[in-house]
CSV table of C-alpha atoms in Angstrom, one decimal:
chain,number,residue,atom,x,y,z
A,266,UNK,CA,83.9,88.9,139.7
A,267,UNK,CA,81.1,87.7,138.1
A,268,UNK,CA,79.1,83.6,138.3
A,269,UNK,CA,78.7,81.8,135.2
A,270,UNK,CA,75.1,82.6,134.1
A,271,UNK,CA,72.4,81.3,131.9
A,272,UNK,CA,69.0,82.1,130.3
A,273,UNK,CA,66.6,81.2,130.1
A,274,UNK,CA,65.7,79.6,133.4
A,275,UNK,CA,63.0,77.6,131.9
A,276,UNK,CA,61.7,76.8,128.4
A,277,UNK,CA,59.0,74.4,126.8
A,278,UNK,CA,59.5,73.7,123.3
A,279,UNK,CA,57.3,71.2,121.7
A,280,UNK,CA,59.0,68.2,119.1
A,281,UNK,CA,60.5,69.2,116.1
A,282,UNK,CA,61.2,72.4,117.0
A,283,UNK,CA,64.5,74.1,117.6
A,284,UNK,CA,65.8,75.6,120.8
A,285,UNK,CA,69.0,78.2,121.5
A,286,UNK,CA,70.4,77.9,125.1
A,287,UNK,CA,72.8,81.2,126.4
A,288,UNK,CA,75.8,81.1,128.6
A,289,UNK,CA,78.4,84.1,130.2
A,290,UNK,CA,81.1,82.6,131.4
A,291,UNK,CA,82.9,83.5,134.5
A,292,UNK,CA,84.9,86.7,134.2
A,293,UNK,CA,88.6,85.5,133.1
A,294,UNK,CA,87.2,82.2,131.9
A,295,UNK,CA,88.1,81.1,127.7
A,296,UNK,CA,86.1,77.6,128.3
A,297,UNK,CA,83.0,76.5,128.4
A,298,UNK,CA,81.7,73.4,129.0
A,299,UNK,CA,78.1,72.0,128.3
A,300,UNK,CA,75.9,69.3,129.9
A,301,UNK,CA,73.1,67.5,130.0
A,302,UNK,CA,71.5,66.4,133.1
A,303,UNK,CA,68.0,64.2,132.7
A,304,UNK,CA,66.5,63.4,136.1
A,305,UNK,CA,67.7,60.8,138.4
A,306,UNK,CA,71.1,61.6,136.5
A,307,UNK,CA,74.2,62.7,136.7
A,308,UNK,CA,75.6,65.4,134.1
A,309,UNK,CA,76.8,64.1,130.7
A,310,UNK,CA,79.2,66.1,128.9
A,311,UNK,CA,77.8,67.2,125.3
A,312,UNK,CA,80.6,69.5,123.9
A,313,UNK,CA,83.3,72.3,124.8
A,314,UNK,CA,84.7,75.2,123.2
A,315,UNK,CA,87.7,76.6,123.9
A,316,UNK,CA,89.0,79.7,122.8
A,317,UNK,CA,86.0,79.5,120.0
A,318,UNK,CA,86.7,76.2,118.9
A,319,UNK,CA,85.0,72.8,119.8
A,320,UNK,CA,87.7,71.0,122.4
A,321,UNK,CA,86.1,67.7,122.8
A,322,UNK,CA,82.5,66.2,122.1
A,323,UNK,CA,80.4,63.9,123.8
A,324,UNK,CA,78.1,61.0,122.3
A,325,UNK,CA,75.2,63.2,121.1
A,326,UNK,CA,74.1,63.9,118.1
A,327,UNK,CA,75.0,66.7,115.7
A,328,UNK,CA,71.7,68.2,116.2
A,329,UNK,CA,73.2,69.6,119.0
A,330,UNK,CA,75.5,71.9,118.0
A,331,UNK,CA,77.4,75.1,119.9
A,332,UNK,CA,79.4,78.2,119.5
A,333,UNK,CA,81.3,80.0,121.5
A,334,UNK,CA,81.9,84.1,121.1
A,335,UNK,CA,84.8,86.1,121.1
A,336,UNK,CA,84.0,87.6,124.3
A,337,UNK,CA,83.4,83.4,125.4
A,338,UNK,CA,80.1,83.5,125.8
A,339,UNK,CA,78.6,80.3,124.6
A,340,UNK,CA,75.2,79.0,123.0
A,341,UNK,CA,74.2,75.9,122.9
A,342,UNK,CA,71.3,75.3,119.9
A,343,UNK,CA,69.5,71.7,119.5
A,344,UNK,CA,67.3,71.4,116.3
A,345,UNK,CA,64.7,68.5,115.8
A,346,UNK,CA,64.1,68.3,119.4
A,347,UNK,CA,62.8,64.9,120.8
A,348,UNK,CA,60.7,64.0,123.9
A,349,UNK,CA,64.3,62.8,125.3
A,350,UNK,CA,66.0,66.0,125.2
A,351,UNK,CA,63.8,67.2,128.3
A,352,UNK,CA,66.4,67.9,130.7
A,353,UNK,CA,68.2,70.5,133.0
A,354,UNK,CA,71.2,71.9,130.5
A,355,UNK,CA,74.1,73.0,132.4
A,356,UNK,CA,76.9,75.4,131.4
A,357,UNK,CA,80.4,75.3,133.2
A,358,UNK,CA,83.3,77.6,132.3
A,359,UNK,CA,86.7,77.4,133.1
A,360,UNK,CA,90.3,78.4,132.3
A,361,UNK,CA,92.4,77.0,130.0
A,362,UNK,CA,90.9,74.2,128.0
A,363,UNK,CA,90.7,70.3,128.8
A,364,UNK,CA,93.7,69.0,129.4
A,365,UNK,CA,94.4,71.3,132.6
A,366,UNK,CA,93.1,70.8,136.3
A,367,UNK,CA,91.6,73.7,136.7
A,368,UNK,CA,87.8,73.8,138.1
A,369,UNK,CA,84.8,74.3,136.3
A,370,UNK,CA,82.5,76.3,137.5
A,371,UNK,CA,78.8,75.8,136.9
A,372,UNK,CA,75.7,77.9,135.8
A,373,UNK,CA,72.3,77.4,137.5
A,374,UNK,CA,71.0,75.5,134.6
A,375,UNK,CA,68.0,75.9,132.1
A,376,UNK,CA,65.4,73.5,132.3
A,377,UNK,CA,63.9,72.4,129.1
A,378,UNK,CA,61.1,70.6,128.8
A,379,UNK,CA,59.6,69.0,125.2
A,380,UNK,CA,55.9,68.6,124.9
B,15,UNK,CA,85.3,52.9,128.7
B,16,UNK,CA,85.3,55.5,131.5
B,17,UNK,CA,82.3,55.0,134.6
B,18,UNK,CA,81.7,56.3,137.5
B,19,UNK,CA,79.1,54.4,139.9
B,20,UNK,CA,77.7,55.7,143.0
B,21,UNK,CA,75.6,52.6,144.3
B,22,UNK,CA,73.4,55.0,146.5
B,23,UNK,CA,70.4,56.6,145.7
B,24,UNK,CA,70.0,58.1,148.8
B,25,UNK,CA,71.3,57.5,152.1
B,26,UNK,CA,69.9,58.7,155.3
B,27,UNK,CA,72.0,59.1,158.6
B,28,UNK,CA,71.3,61.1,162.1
B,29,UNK,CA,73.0,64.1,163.3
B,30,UNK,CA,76.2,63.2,164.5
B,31,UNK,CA,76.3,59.8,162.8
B,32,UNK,CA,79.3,59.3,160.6
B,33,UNK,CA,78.8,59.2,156.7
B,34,UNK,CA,80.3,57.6,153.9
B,35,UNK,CA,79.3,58.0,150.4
B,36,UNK,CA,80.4,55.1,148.5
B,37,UNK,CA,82.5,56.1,144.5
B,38,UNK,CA,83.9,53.0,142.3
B,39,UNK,CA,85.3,54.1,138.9
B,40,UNK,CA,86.7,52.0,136.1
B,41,UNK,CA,89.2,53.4,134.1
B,42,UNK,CA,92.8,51.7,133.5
B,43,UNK,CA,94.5,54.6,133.1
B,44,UNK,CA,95.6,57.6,136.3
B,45,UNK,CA,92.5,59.2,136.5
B,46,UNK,CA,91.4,62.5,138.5
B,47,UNK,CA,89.3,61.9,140.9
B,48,UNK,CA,86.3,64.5,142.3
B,49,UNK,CA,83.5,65.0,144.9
B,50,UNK,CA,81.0,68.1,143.9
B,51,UNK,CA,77.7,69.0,145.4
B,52,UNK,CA,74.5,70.2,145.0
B,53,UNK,CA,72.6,72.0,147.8
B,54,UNK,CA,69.1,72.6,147.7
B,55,UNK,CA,68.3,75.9,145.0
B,56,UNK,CA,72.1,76.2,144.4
B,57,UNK,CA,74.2,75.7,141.8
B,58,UNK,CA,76.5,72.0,141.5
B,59,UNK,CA,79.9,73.0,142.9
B,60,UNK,CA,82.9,71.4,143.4
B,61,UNK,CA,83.6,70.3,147.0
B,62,UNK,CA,87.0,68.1,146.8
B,63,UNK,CA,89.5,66.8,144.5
B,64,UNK,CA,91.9,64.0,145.4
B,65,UNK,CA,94.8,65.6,144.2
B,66,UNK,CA,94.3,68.3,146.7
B,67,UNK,CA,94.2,65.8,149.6
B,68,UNK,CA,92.7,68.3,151.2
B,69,UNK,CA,89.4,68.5,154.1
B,70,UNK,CA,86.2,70.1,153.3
B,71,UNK,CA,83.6,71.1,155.2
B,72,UNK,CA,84.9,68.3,157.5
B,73,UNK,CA,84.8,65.9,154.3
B,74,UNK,CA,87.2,63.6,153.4
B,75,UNK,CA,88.0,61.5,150.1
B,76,UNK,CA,90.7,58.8,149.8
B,77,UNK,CA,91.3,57.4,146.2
B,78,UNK,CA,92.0,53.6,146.5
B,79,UNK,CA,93.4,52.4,143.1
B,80,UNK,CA,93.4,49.2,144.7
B,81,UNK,CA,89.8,49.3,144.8
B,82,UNK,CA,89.1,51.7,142.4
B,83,UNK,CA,87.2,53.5,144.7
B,84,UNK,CA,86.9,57.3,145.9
B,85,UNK,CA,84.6,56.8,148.5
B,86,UNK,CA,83.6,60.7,150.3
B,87,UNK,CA,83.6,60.2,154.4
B,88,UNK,CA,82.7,62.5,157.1
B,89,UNK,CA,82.7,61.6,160.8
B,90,UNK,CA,80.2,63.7,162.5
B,91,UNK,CA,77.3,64.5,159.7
B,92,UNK,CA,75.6,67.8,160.0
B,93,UNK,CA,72.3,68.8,159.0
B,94,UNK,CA,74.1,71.3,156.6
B,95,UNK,CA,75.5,68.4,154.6
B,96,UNK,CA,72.1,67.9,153.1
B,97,UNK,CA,72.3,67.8,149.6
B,98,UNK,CA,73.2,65.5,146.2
B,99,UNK,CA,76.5,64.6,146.0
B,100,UNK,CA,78.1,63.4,142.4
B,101,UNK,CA,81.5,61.7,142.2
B,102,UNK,CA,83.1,62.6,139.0
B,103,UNK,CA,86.3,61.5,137.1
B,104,UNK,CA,88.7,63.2,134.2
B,105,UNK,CA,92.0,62.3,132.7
B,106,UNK,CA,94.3,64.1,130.8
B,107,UNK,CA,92.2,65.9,128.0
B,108,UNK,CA,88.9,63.7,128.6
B,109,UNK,CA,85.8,65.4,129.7
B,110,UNK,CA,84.6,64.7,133.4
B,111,UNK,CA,82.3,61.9,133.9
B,112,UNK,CA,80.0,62.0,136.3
B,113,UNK,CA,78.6,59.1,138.6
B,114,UNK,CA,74.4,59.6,139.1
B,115,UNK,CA,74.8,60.9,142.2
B,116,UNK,CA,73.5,60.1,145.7
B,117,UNK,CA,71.0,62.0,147.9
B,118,UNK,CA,72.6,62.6,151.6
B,119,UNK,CA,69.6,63.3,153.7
B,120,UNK,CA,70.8,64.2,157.6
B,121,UNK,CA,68.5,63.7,160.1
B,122,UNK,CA,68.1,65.7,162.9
């Protein structure tokens, strides 16, 4: 069984620019889940796609945007980028959509910085 | 709205000392409760849920809907148990919220 994983580890964008985030979900897993995690913070959900459809957004902006592909993989793609979108970007899969309790299992993160 | 507050940056304790990491949540409805930790270079995983009233790792969780509260306790802290800890909350087909977590540091 294979860990949710992401890439890259690290990227450094500068403003204005656009940025695509990857995600593999957990063998067995249709959802993913994606979060944004400044520093000092707790995570803070920005979207989900189940299934490849969006299951539920958070309050960003839709210059963040998502998909997910048919073998649920995700990306996670943020045009315009502002000083404020430097953060750790984590992607957590799961079976089964929102409305279930099952656990969501997290990627190690990519950690972008905006110059 | 739902929150989740963790009113600890960082809390230090000795070896052997017992631990409490305090969780208050507002939310009117029956909400899920969790506990999930991050040790150092790993990935944030999920350590309890309250519906499993279950012990990890020695750690225990309560959820007090008196006191809205889902405080994470541990009677003998290790050195192990090092690590940020987030408190997190869901319901029905909400997303989880997560409190800004507190820093456990154990002393040896």
């Amino acid at each position: 069984e294979t860990g949710v994983t992401q890439s890259p580890t690290h990227l450094i964008k500068t403003r204005g620019q656009q940025v695509t985030l990857r995600c593999s979900s957990q063998s067995g897993h249709n959802t993913v889940s994606w979060y944004q995690q400044a520093l000092g913070q707790g995570p803070q959900f920005i979207f989900q796609y189940y299934r490849e459809e969006e299951n539920g957004r958070g309050n960003f902006p839709p210059r963040f945007s998502g998909l997910q592909f048919p073998n649920y993989s995700s990306e996670l793609n943020v045009n315009a980028l502002e000083l404020d979108d430097s953060a750790l970007y984590l992607c957590a899969s799961s079976l089964g959509g929102d409305n279930t309790h099952n656990e969501q299992f997290f990627g190690p993160g990519t950690r972008l910085t905006v110059l | 709205a739902q929150r989740v507050t963790q009113p600890e940056k960082l809390l230090s304790v000795f070896k052997g000392a017992p631990v409490e990491l305090k969780c208050n949540y507002s939310y009117s409805g029956s909400p899920e409760l969790f506990w999930y930790v991050q040790y150092s270079r790993q990935r944030l995983q999920l350590l309890l849920r309250h519906i499993s009233r279950e012990s990890i790792k020695g750690f225990t969780a309560d959820l007090n809907k008196g006191e809205t509260s889902f405080h994470l306790k541990k009677p003998f802290a290790q050195e192990e148990d090092s690590a940020m800890y987030y408190c997190a909350l869901k319901s029905g087909n909400t997303p989880l919220v997560f409190g800004k977590g507190t820093r456990l540091s154990v002393i040896a």
